[in-house]
XYZ file of C-alpha atoms in Angstrom:
729
model
C -54.611 91.533 31.019
C -51.224 93.094 30.785
C -50.469 91.861 34.276
C -51.397 88.337 33.167
C -48.977 88.623 30.227
C -46.263 89.793 32.545
C -46.989 86.924 34.919
C -47.027 84.357 32.031
C -43.828 85.559 30.428
C -41.492 84.008 33.024
C -43.320 80.706 32.699
C -42.944 80.725 28.903
C -39.309 81.744 29.239
C -38.788 78.915 31.684
C -40.530 76.454 29.381
C -38.358 77.639 26.503
C -35.226 77.106 28.540
C -36.400 73.704 29.553
C -37.142 72.861 25.931
C -33.783 74.145 24.800
C -32.060 72.256 27.582
C -33.832 69.019 26.671
C -33.069 69.544 23.000
C -29.467 70.319 23.742
C -29.174 67.319 25.984
C -30.769 65.240 23.302
C -28.376 66.548 20.689
C -25.429 65.970 22.963
C -26.725 62.508 23.767
C -27.250 61.676 20.124
C -23.832 63.014 19.225
C -22.377 61.133 22.139
C -24.157 57.951 21.144
C -23.008 58.407 17.569
C -19.498 58.950 18.837
C -19.664 55.837 20.922
C -21.185 53.961 17.999
C -18.390 55.263 15.783
C -15.750 54.084 18.211
C -17.440 50.764 18.842
C -18.129 49.916 15.209
C -14.874 48.905 13.578
C -14.615 47.605 10.039
C -15.141 43.842 10.393
C -11.951 41.871 9.928
C -13.741 39.029 8.142
C -16.016 38.724 5.172
C -19.198 36.787 4.697
C -18.302 33.305 3.379
C -20.564 33.680 0.370
C -19.276 37.152 -0.508
C -15.800 36.096 -1.561
C -16.451 32.413 -2.216
C -15.331 31.139 -5.582
C -16.229 27.761 -6.972
C -13.469 25.408 -8.004
C -12.683 24.622 -11.623
C -11.550 21.129 -12.572
C -9.528 20.703 -15.753
C -8.532 17.746 -17.876
C -4.869 16.763 -17.698
C -3.823 19.420 -20.221
C -4.623 22.058 -17.592
C -6.577 24.114 -20.150
C -9.753 22.228 -21.037
C -12.450 22.641 -18.384
C -13.895 19.356 -17.183
C -16.375 20.730 -14.653
C -17.080 23.483 -12.159
C -17.989 22.890 -8.565
C -19.589 25.172 -5.990
C -20.208 28.929 -6.122
C -20.246 30.304 -9.643
C -17.822 33.177 -9.187
C -14.451 33.992 -10.718
C -13.045 37.173 -9.226
C -11.264 39.557 -11.573
C -9.215 42.709 -11.084
C -10.839 46.052 -11.904
C -8.241 46.533 -14.644
C -9.697 43.502 -16.448
C -13.168 45.020 -16.506
C -13.800 47.448 -19.388
C -14.346 51.012 -18.167
C -17.679 51.245 -19.964
C -18.921 48.300 -17.888
C -18.000 49.853 -14.524
C -19.334 53.214 -15.784
C -22.653 51.518 -16.548
C -22.851 50.104 -13.026
C -22.086 53.519 -11.529
C -24.750 55.129 -13.738
C -27.267 52.520 -12.620
C -26.500 52.306 -8.917
C -24.596 55.345 -7.601
C -23.794 58.227 -9.965
C -22.030 60.181 -7.211
C -19.834 57.208 -6.329
C -16.491 58.921 -6.909
C -17.649 62.109 -5.082
C -19.629 60.930 -2.054
C -18.343 59.824 1.327
C -19.685 56.308 1.010
C -23.201 56.985 2.256
C -26.342 58.687 1.017
C -27.995 60.606 3.892
C -31.295 61.008 2.079
C -31.298 57.385 0.974
C -30.448 56.218 4.482
C -33.322 58.221 6.030
C -35.701 56.869 3.393
C -34.619 53.341 4.281
C -35.028 54.034 8.016
C -38.502 55.494 7.449
C -39.349 52.431 5.390
C -38.277 50.239 8.319
C -40.260 52.248 10.913
C -43.405 52.668 8.813
C -43.363 49.238 7.186
C -43.815 50.886 3.778
C -41.653 49.756 0.871
C -39.957 52.921 -0.306
C -37.227 52.962 -2.947
C -33.925 52.989 -1.044
C -30.850 54.924 -1.961
C -27.921 52.875 -0.727
C -24.619 53.751 -2.304
C -22.328 51.183 -3.897
C -20.215 51.367 -0.735
C -23.220 50.647 1.478
C -24.301 47.760 -0.733
C -20.795 46.333 -0.563
C -20.641 46.675 3.227
C -24.024 44.981 3.588
C -23.123 42.049 1.338
C -19.373 41.757 1.909
C -18.538 42.040 5.595
C -19.500 39.565 8.281
C -21.611 40.699 11.235
C -24.159 42.552 9.100
C -27.330 40.585 8.577
C -29.947 41.295 5.964
C -32.632 42.058 8.534
C -34.450 45.385 8.305
C -33.665 47.269 11.542
C -32.505 50.756 12.487
C -29.560 49.330 14.436
C -28.378 47.335 11.445
C -28.795 50.359 9.157
C -26.871 52.594 11.551
C -24.089 50.034 11.755
C -24.013 49.860 7.963
C -23.628 53.658 7.754
C -20.787 53.704 10.268
C -18.847 50.966 8.505
C -19.485 52.550 5.096
C -18.034 55.854 6.274
C -14.973 54.097 7.647
C -14.500 52.019 4.500
C -14.675 55.179 2.416
C -11.954 56.703 4.587
C -9.667 53.671 4.617
C -10.152 52.122 1.180
C -9.811 53.535 -2.323
C -12.871 53.947 -4.500
C -11.384 51.544 -7.037
C -10.996 48.886 -4.334
C -14.626 49.321 -3.307
C -15.808 49.104 -6.923
C -13.723 46.010 -7.644
C -15.042 44.167 -4.592
C -18.579 45.229 -5.404
C -18.415 43.974 -8.991
C -17.012 40.640 -7.803
C -19.526 40.291 -4.968
C -22.920 41.342 -6.316
C -25.393 38.708 -7.538
C -26.509 39.012 -11.169
C -29.064 36.230 -11.464
C -28.736 32.992 -13.451
C -26.683 31.591 -10.605
C -23.872 34.042 -11.359
C -22.019 35.782 -8.535
C -19.779 38.566 -9.766
C -19.330 40.245 -13.119
C -17.130 37.544 -14.672
C -19.614 34.744 -14.071
C -22.438 37.030 -15.237
C -20.625 37.762 -18.493
C -20.514 34.057 -19.227
C -24.056 33.375 -18.025
C -25.716 36.070 -20.162
C -23.374 36.447 -23.129
C -20.982 33.438 -23.120
C -17.924 35.640 -23.085
C -15.179 36.916 -20.835
C -15.910 40.203 -19.072
C -13.135 41.897 -21.040
C -15.108 41.288 -24.248
C -18.403 42.901 -23.135
C -19.843 45.642 -25.321
C -21.397 48.861 -24.015
C -24.896 47.448 -24.526
C -24.043 44.186 -22.750
C -22.364 45.948 -19.851
C -25.399 48.209 -19.470
C -27.692 45.161 -19.344
C -25.678 43.564 -16.556
C -25.836 46.873 -14.669
C -29.608 46.901 -15.171
C -29.917 43.346 -13.818
C -28.476 44.262 -10.396
C -31.728 45.902 -9.308
C -33.932 42.852 -10.011
C -31.769 39.845 -10.877
C -34.516 37.220 -10.692
C -36.949 39.213 -12.831
C -34.388 40.123 -15.492
C -32.517 36.800 -15.619
C -34.673 35.502 -18.478
C -37.253 38.202 -19.153
C -40.351 37.418 -21.202
C -43.409 39.508 -22.017
C -43.965 42.336 -19.517
C -40.711 41.471 -17.777
C -38.850 41.918 -21.045
C -40.474 45.325 -21.511
C -39.402 46.260 -17.987
C -35.875 44.992 -18.651
C -35.645 47.079 -21.831
C -36.839 50.163 -19.956
C -34.374 49.614 -17.160
C -31.566 49.046 -19.683
C -32.466 52.249 -21.511
C -32.393 54.174 -18.223
C -28.852 52.918 -17.659
C -27.785 54.053 -21.135
C -29.428 57.452 -20.494
C -27.594 57.633 -17.181
C -24.307 57.026 -18.967
C -25.128 59.915 -21.290
C -26.031 62.146 -18.339
C -22.784 61.326 -16.550
C -20.831 62.065 -19.709
C -19.332 58.647 -20.394
C -21.397 58.383 -23.595
C -22.356 61.098 -26.029
C -25.991 61.574 -26.963
C -25.248 60.111 -30.374
C -23.565 57.038 -28.869
C -26.443 56.517 -26.474
C -29.021 56.751 -29.241
C -27.065 54.333 -31.449
C -26.745 51.656 -28.744
C -29.245 48.838 -29.211
C -30.591 46.268 -26.790
C -28.256 43.240 -26.683
C -29.167 39.661 -27.536
C -29.212 37.478 -24.451
C -28.013 33.901 -24.596
C -30.463 31.270 -23.421
C -30.127 30.369 -19.742
C -28.303 27.154 -18.977
C -27.528 25.142 -15.903
C -24.483 26.482 -14.158
C -22.874 23.069 -13.798
C -24.177 20.735 -16.478
C -22.427 17.367 -16.378
C -22.347 15.333 -19.562
C -21.156 11.851 -20.429
C -18.550 10.646 -17.946
C -18.083 14.055 -16.290
C -20.199 13.216 -13.259
C -18.106 10.127 -12.551
C -14.886 12.098 -13.004
C -16.041 14.910 -10.733
C -16.958 12.413 -8.000
C -13.463 10.913 -8.070
C -11.739 14.304 -8.019
C -13.873 15.436 -5.069
C -13.206 12.176 -3.215
C -9.449 12.533 -3.657
C -9.525 16.176 -2.571
C -11.213 15.106 0.664
C -8.631 12.369 1.192
C -5.999 15.085 0.851
C -7.639 17.144 3.588
C -9.803 19.570 1.604
C -13.279 20.249 2.990
C -16.540 20.792 1.137
C -16.114 24.513 1.826
C -12.662 24.455 0.252
C -14.012 22.733 -2.826
C -17.222 24.730 -3.247
C -16.010 28.153 -2.113
C -12.208 28.068 -2.193
C -11.661 28.972 -5.830
C -9.315 26.050 -6.432
C -7.941 25.254 -9.868
C -7.589 21.502 -10.055
C -5.863 19.709 -12.899
C -7.046 16.109 -13.091
C -5.193 13.161 -14.571
C -7.967 12.417 -17.056
C -7.208 12.636 -20.756
C -10.278 13.949 -22.570
C -9.580 11.978 -25.746
C -8.889 8.746 -23.899
C -12.021 9.155 -21.798
C -13.970 9.345 -25.046
C -12.034 6.371 -26.414
C -12.952 4.313 -23.344
C -16.642 5.017 -23.852
C -16.363 4.230 -27.576
C -14.578 0.959 -26.905
C -17.368 -0.249 -24.652
C -20.302 0.941 -26.741
C -18.861 -0.037 -30.126
C -17.807 -3.570 -29.211
C -20.863 -4.712 -27.277
C -23.699 -5.663 -29.623
C -27.005 -3.867 -29.639
C -29.478 -5.512 -27.353
C -26.942 -6.253 -24.624
C -28.854 -6.364 -21.365
C -28.728 -3.171 -19.352
C -28.026 -5.350 -16.348
C -24.612 -6.151 -17.798
C -22.127 -3.577 -16.586
C -18.681 -2.858 -17.973
C -15.741 -1.232 -16.260
C -12.540 -0.005 -17.889
C -9.580 1.749 -16.282
C -6.238 2.849 -17.743
C -3.243 3.715 -15.546
C 0.097 5.274 -16.453
C 2.748 2.935 -14.974
C 5.299 5.740 -14.608
C 3.085 7.987 -12.480
C 0.104 6.014 -11.162
C -2.216 8.494 -12.864
C -5.617 7.191 -13.951
C -5.719 8.632 -17.458
C -9.082 7.168 -18.453
C -11.941 5.043 -17.189
C -15.515 4.125 -18.026
C -17.980 4.763 -15.234
C -21.155 3.656 -16.957
C -23.609 4.698 -19.660
C -25.451 7.327 -17.586
C -24.367 9.169 -14.451
C -27.916 10.438 -13.969
C -29.295 6.899 -14.054
C -26.630 5.312 -11.830
C -24.036 7.297 -9.921
C -22.304 4.132 -8.698
C -19.476 3.882 -11.208
C -18.256 0.638 -12.770
C -14.506 1.196 -12.506
C -13.648 2.763 -9.147
C -16.531 1.699 -6.927
C -17.681 -1.654 -8.311
C -15.597 -4.594 -7.118
C -15.937 -8.142 -8.427
C -13.841 -11.283 -8.127
C -10.594 -10.961 -10.060
C -10.749 -14.424 -11.593
C -7.600 -15.662 -13.286
C -6.201 -12.153 -13.675
C -5.044 -12.738 -10.094
C -2.725 -15.486 -11.344
C -0.372 -12.714 -12.449
C 0.236 -11.746 -8.802
C 0.775 -15.391 -7.862
C 3.300 -15.688 -10.678
C 5.114 -12.535 -9.531
C 5.233 -13.818 -5.950
C 6.817 -17.077 -7.116
C 9.408 -15.362 -9.296
C 10.177 -12.852 -6.534
C 10.859 -15.666 -4.090
C 13.443 -17.654 -5.983
C 11.382 -19.722 -8.420
C 11.945 -19.425 -12.177
C 9.870 -19.702 -15.311
C 11.170 -23.260 -15.663
C 9.682 -24.257 -12.297
C 7.501 -27.321 -12.745
C 4.007 -27.338 -11.296
C 1.250 -29.917 -11.217
C -1.202 -29.328 -14.056
C -3.227 -32.510 -13.503
C -6.932 -32.369 -12.750
C -8.347 -32.475 -10.185
C -5.818 -31.264 -7.624
C -6.355 -32.220 -3.995
C -4.763 -29.758 -1.602
C -5.809 -31.540 1.565
C -6.768 -35.111 2.167
C -10.429 -35.701 1.570
C -11.235 -32.441 -0.252
C -13.237 -32.630 -3.448
C -10.386 -31.261 -5.461
C -9.910 -28.318 -7.790
C -10.367 -29.187 -11.488
C -9.158 -27.685 -14.737
C -11.410 -26.731 -17.581
C -12.937 -29.901 -18.935
C -11.062 -31.747 -16.184
C -8.094 -31.833 -18.585
C -4.736 -32.872 -17.155
C -1.579 -31.186 -18.418
C 0.916 -33.109 -16.349
C 3.992 -31.362 -14.996
C 4.309 -28.003 -16.791
C 6.423 -24.905 -16.426
C 5.137 -21.483 -15.425
C 5.009 -20.135 -18.977
C 2.676 -22.906 -20.100
C 0.638 -22.641 -16.895
C 0.145 -18.927 -17.493
C -0.428 -19.178 -21.236
C -3.157 -21.787 -20.831
C -4.427 -20.448 -17.494
C -4.184 -23.853 -15.836
C -6.070 -23.724 -12.546
C -4.415 -26.651 -10.802
C -0.948 -25.436 -11.739
C -1.537 -22.110 -9.992
C -3.100 -23.681 -6.936
C 0.006 -25.881 -6.732
C 2.225 -22.823 -7.258
C 0.448 -20.990 -4.438
C 1.210 -23.883 -2.124
C 4.856 -23.946 -3.227
C 5.523 -20.254 -2.716
C 3.191 -19.755 0.240
C -0.162 -17.994 0.186
C 1.105 -15.352 2.598
C 3.683 -14.328 0.010
C 1.026 -14.214 -2.701
C -1.077 -11.933 -0.503
C 1.908 -9.716 0.249
C 2.811 -9.374 -3.434
C -0.773 -8.545 -4.412
C -0.999 -5.968 -1.632
C 2.270 -4.330 -2.639
C 0.951 -4.216 -6.208
C -2.040 -2.144 -5.144
C -4.749 -4.598 -4.071
C -6.044 -3.379 -0.668
C -5.303 -5.641 2.277
C -8.896 -5.677 3.515
C -10.033 -7.153 0.204
C -7.425 -9.906 0.405
C -7.782 -10.779 4.085
C -10.981 -12.882 3.857
C -9.281 -15.238 1.367
C -5.678 -15.203 2.519
C -5.640 -18.860 3.563
C -7.909 -20.288 0.869
C -6.132 -22.692 -1.537
C -8.143 -21.068 -4.330
C -6.641 -17.623 -3.577
C -4.362 -17.781 -6.673
C -7.460 -18.255 -8.834
C -8.854 -14.819 -7.983
C -11.479 -15.235 -5.279
C -10.711 -11.754 -3.915
C -12.764 -8.891 -5.317
C -11.087 -5.901 -6.952
C -12.119 -2.898 -8.987
C -11.030 -2.226 -12.554
C -8.861 0.642 -11.294
C -7.191 -1.566 -8.701
C -6.458 -4.305 -11.221
C -5.144 -1.808 -13.766
C -2.936 -0.400 -11.024
C -1.684 -3.882 -10.175
C -0.817 -4.677 -13.785
C 0.845 -1.262 -14.115
C 3.302 -2.548 -11.502
C 4.516 -5.151 -14.012
C 4.858 -2.516 -16.726
C 6.892 -0.341 -14.335
C 9.424 -3.091 -13.669
C 7.963 -4.156 -10.331
C 7.561 -0.648 -8.907
C 4.072 0.250 -7.730
C 2.666 3.776 -7.599
C -0.673 4.408 -5.949
C -3.354 5.507 -8.350
C -4.561 9.076 -8.199
C -6.757 11.389 -10.269
C -5.271 14.819 -9.474
C -2.099 16.266 -11.014
C -2.044 19.669 -9.318
C -4.061 22.039 -7.114
C -3.723 25.829 -7.276
C -5.332 28.055 -4.634
C -6.515 31.652 -4.979
C -3.099 32.986 -3.965
C -1.507 31.242 -6.924
C 0.241 28.579 -4.857
C 0.371 25.308 -6.788
C 0.712 21.908 -5.166
C 1.781 19.206 -7.605
C 0.848 15.624 -6.869
C 3.819 13.298 -7.113
C 3.485 9.692 -5.983
C 6.592 7.961 -4.750
C 7.073 4.531 -6.269
C 7.584 1.549 -3.971
C 9.033 -1.730 -5.082
C 6.501 -4.557 -5.035
C 8.816 -7.225 -6.487
C 12.167 -7.326 -8.227
C 12.686 -5.984 -11.707
C 13.705 -9.429 -12.938
C 10.538 -10.947 -11.512
C 8.557 -8.289 -13.394
C 10.440 -9.010 -16.639
C 9.967 -12.757 -16.382
C 6.295 -12.487 -15.386
C 5.721 -10.081 -18.258
C 7.215 -12.604 -20.662
C 4.800 -15.279 -19.495
C 1.911 -12.821 -19.802
C 2.882 -11.978 -23.392
C 2.366 -15.660 -24.259
C -1.224 -15.368 -23.026
C -1.825 -12.765 -25.720
C 0.388 -14.118 -28.483
C -0.867 -17.686 -28.385
C -3.017 -18.260 -25.328
C -6.352 -17.366 -23.792
C -5.999 -13.628 -24.492
C -5.206 -13.659 -28.191
C -8.206 -11.435 -28.940
C -6.346 -8.566 -27.263
C -3.385 -8.586 -29.669
C -2.293 -5.259 -31.101
C -0.909 -5.525 -34.608
C 2.093 -3.251 -34.130
C 3.443 -3.787 -30.629
C 3.867 -6.346 -27.835
C 1.112 -6.839 -25.274
C 1.147 -8.707 -21.980
C -2.038 -9.589 -20.177
C -4.292 -12.085 -18.495
C -7.863 -13.177 -18.959
C -10.176 -13.919 -16.062
C -13.516 -15.675 -15.698
C -15.169 -16.204 -12.321
C -17.469 -18.992 -11.243
C -20.403 -19.340 -13.644
C -19.166 -16.252 -15.542
C -20.439 -13.891 -12.856
C -17.543 -11.622 -13.827
C -15.185 -11.708 -16.794
C -11.911 -9.826 -17.202
C -9.039 -8.891 -19.387
C -6.183 -6.958 -17.799
C -3.079 -6.151 -19.772
C -0.417 -3.624 -20.590
C 2.120 -2.253 -22.987
C 5.268 -0.643 -21.582
C 3.452 2.718 -21.582
C -0.065 1.933 -20.319
C -1.923 -0.645 -18.220
C -5.645 -1.199 -18.752
C -8.177 -3.505 -17.122
C -11.645 -4.335 -18.439
C -14.293 -6.221 -16.513
C -17.922 -7.163 -17.134
C -20.393 -8.206 -14.461
C -23.951 -7.938 -13.197
C -25.199 -6.449 -9.951
C -27.251 -9.567 -9.256
C -24.176 -11.814 -9.671
C -25.861 -13.831 -12.392
C -23.828 -15.071 -15.386
C -22.733 -12.380 -17.816
C -24.581 -13.372 -20.974
C -24.498 -11.600 -24.333
C -26.342 -12.884 -27.393
C -27.431 -15.918 -25.418
C -23.931 -17.086 -24.510
C -22.039 -16.822 -21.257
C -18.874 -14.778 -21.668
C -15.248 -15.480 -20.877
C -12.362 -13.139 -20.299
C -11.002 -13.802 -23.773
C -14.223 -12.656 -25.452
C -15.720 -9.186 -25.128
C -13.404 -7.970 -22.337
C -10.366 -8.676 -24.534
C -12.063 -7.067 -27.527
C -12.939 -3.943 -25.553
C -9.378 -3.790 -24.228
C -8.029 -4.021 -27.773
C -10.424 -1.375 -29.088
C -9.393 1.071 -26.377
C -5.673 0.368 -26.539
C -5.656 0.654 -30.324
C -6.711 4.287 -29.908
C -4.616 4.906 -26.813
C -1.410 3.648 -28.472
C -2.008 5.331 -31.820
C 1.013 7.479 -32.594
C 2.932 6.247 -29.552
C 6.409 4.776 -30.119
C 6.617 0.987 -30.134
C 8.492 -0.210 -27.068
C 9.589 -3.800 -26.525
C 9.501 -5.700 -23.272
C 12.851 -6.804 -21.830
C 13.991 -10.379 -22.537
C 13.383 -12.857 -19.713
C 16.226 -14.353 -17.724
C 15.670 -18.011 -18.615
C 14.017 -17.986 -21.996
C 15.924 -16.371 -24.798
C 16.033 -16.523 -28.555
C 14.956 -19.723 -30.309
C 14.381 -21.624 -27.073
C 12.259 -24.776 -27.278
C 9.942 -25.654 -24.449
C 9.268 -29.251 -23.623
C 5.670 -28.168 -23.020
C 5.066 -27.910 -26.743
C 5.519 -24.183 -27.240
C 8.280 -22.541 -29.211
C 9.373 -18.996 -28.600
C 11.329 -17.214 -31.294
C 12.786 -13.790 -31.808
C 10.247 -11.043 -32.306
C 10.625 -9.513 -35.707
C 10.277 -5.812 -36.440
C 7.031 -6.107 -38.399
C 3.376 -6.489 -37.384
C 2.782 -9.254 -34.877
C -0.202 -10.902 -36.553
C 0.491 -10.704 -40.240
C -0.051 -7.706 -42.487
C -3.261 -8.625 -44.231
C -5.559 -11.082 -42.567
C -6.125 -9.655 -39.100
C -9.139 -7.349 -38.782
C -8.960 -4.263 -36.530
C -11.022 -6.137 -33.947
C -12.058 -9.766 -33.576
C -15.735 -10.162 -34.358
C -18.201 -11.523 -31.824
C -19.846 -13.815 -34.401
C -17.131 -16.452 -34.218
C -15.332 -15.590 -37.441
C -11.971 -15.007 -35.790
C -11.777 -18.591 -34.572
C -12.475 -20.388 -37.853
C -10.763 -20.904 -41.147
C -7.077 -21.350 -41.905
C -4.225 -20.144 -39.818
C -3.325 -16.477 -39.856
C -0.376 -15.275 -41.854
C 2.703 -15.957 -39.786
C 4.172 -12.951 -38.072
C 7.883 -12.191 -38.407
C 8.686 -14.132 -35.240
C 7.534 -17.326 -36.909
C 4.431 -17.931 -34.796
C 1.083 -18.017 -36.498
C -1.113 -15.308 -35.066
C -4.091 -17.547 -34.391
C -2.420 -20.933 -34.103
C -3.443 -23.469 -31.475
C -0.324 -24.583 -29.700
C -0.871 -28.187 -28.473
C -0.564 -30.457 -26.731
C -4.149 -30.901 -25.786
C -7.007 -28.538 -26.505
C -6.408 -25.381 -28.494
C -5.339 -22.394 -26.470
C -5.801 -19.470 -28.829
C -8.791 -17.220 -29.271
C -11.156 -20.166 -29.129
C -13.537 -18.145 -27.016
C -14.856 -16.851 -30.337
C -14.367 -19.821 -32.660
C -16.689 -22.755 -33.016
C -14.822 -24.606 -35.746
C -11.682 -26.722 -35.574
C -8.454 -25.420 -34.170
C -6.211 -23.851 -36.739
C -3.592 -26.533 -37.197
C -1.617 -28.908 -35.066
C 0.420 -28.028 -32.049
C 3.813 -26.643 -32.840
C 5.626 -28.772 -30.300
C 6.037 -32.506 -29.967
C 2.572 -32.974 -28.536
C -0.337 -34.441 -30.433
C -2.519 -32.156 -32.608
C -5.172 -30.342 -30.652
C -8.720 -31.631 -31.022
C -11.684 -29.634 -32.274
C -12.035 -26.429 -30.250
C -15.715 -26.280 -29.404
C -15.701 -23.570 -26.788
C -13.629 -21.333 -24.602
C -9.853 -21.664 -24.412
C -8.339 -23.712 -21.646
C -8.644 -22.172 -18.220
C -11.501 -19.945 -19.352
C -14.269 -22.138 -17.923
C -14.905 -21.465 -14.224
C -14.631 -24.477 -11.997
C -16.482 -25.984 -9.082
C -15.504 -24.578 -5.701
C -13.188 -26.688 -3.581
C -14.156 -27.932 -0.200
C -11.976 -25.252 1.399
C -14.460 -22.516 0.692
C -14.023 -19.654 -1.754
C -14.893 -20.189 -5.388
C -11.853 -20.796 -7.589
C -11.850 -19.066 -10.913
C -11.085 -20.199 -14.391
C -9.322 -18.337 -17.163
């Protein structure tokens, strides 16, 4: 027996040595592998896109009022902006040894590894540093594997060695998801309590710390979930007491906070959806990607004026009568002539119902508003306001064509450009287009902001001057802004400045380019003022300041326009239907001098309120007390209200009352505000009136007959044999 023991002892000793050798080799191997892993696992030099992504904030033009938010709901803040009791609450909830440990929890890591191997869900113990590494750095997936966990540990140890604890905590608080669509503590403060993080109370900070563990469950807790949320919150408060940041008395006195009701992160109201679409579109044109917009943390100041946006919507909804068909669409756009900024527009009644906006995207034939560009082309190429053009009806451009008629087939004879513009005489402008050359008309319109591809299909059509090309409200407002800016065009834009996360601000400045001479702009503007003062656009008059503009009505009233300007602002209003049927309201087809002019006046009355009154420059040919042989007299403008102090309502009424009764009180310049100015049919705001014209013509012509319908030029005409439909008014 003893001999057996002696014989077995060497074998056991040998086995022990073998075991020790294997163990030692294993230890050395493990240490070696860990060493290799340590050397081969650097801190990633990039972060996960989502971890640091910040959504962009779009502001109104004041740079302070938020218009909308786009993309990831995160606004990163410095640790110094976060109250200490908030960060203390997070430490108490997630990692009480944060400021003492080396960035990892050995016991927690082994529990997590055992959970991975066994498949059992065991409460982990990742430190704040480990959580940050897992969610912040690229190259670490969320899969549950020992390799991934080991890599996480290595990087966490290195981060703890190379970064300060405050840096780790700041990144963590800005990275972690808090539920309710809120990434980071700042967004969470707003989502749960509608306040900046700096204003959070102890109780509120403790609730946000409690949410980190189960953000979906505690985002809007009810019933059992609310009980669980209260328990978790209380454990955070108790943890703050245990770590010494709160006294027992303070902990006991702290009560559960009141949570605000959840809301959509990016709720768009009114016109905001339309505005956001235009801002995003311009950002992309300027080279910004979707990632830049949704994750780049840009601060974008738009050109939109919040008050004027509201005024645009009010103008449309207040002027149009109840019961107006929903198929009738209205666009409105206002452009600052000095900058090209779109300060306001009307996209439509409901972005949710129709995301295709009425002012930027929708394009309809310009009608007689296009005559303004024809006029500018003529004046820019050596013709004057006293140029005589053929106003007879019909006008045959080529032998054998069916001719282009005027409204009612009325013939005006040879008239000058002021009369042709004032009365919107179709044949006169077709004749003018032939005199100046259609190529020059196209070039002037293009330089004024009408895109070439929209003009090209009609560039050789005799009816081009009558507005057969389609334009948007924004484009037409931009074109008319060129007149207000003295012939200098500035491309429209909707962004004033862009600031990135580094604080670098890029301001948008558009260089003006001359479309036509300043004198051509002055003279054309004068003719366009006569449209408003005593022509087809009289419904757009403003009582306290000069207005220049042009009405437009396309074939069969498929689209109706008024585009006009003061020296400070250009605005275009159009009405149309998607099916191209006549625009009918209250059973009557519309004309440019009806609701479009009224809407224009309603908007501009608000837009110009409080603005200084600026006069247009005097034209080169027509000065003070000049008589026209076309039956119109122009006098000096007086300093008082244009349309008389008492008898002009704030807006013309759609029931016809503005076109009936006696003449208005004369304004200080000696011209009756509503007077028909013969010869021939009345040319005032007859689009509303159904009674007789208000008095005889002021010139040598015969008194105007009964005005039974729209003003001259406001009735669309039959298309000529050359193709495109010519437009009236």
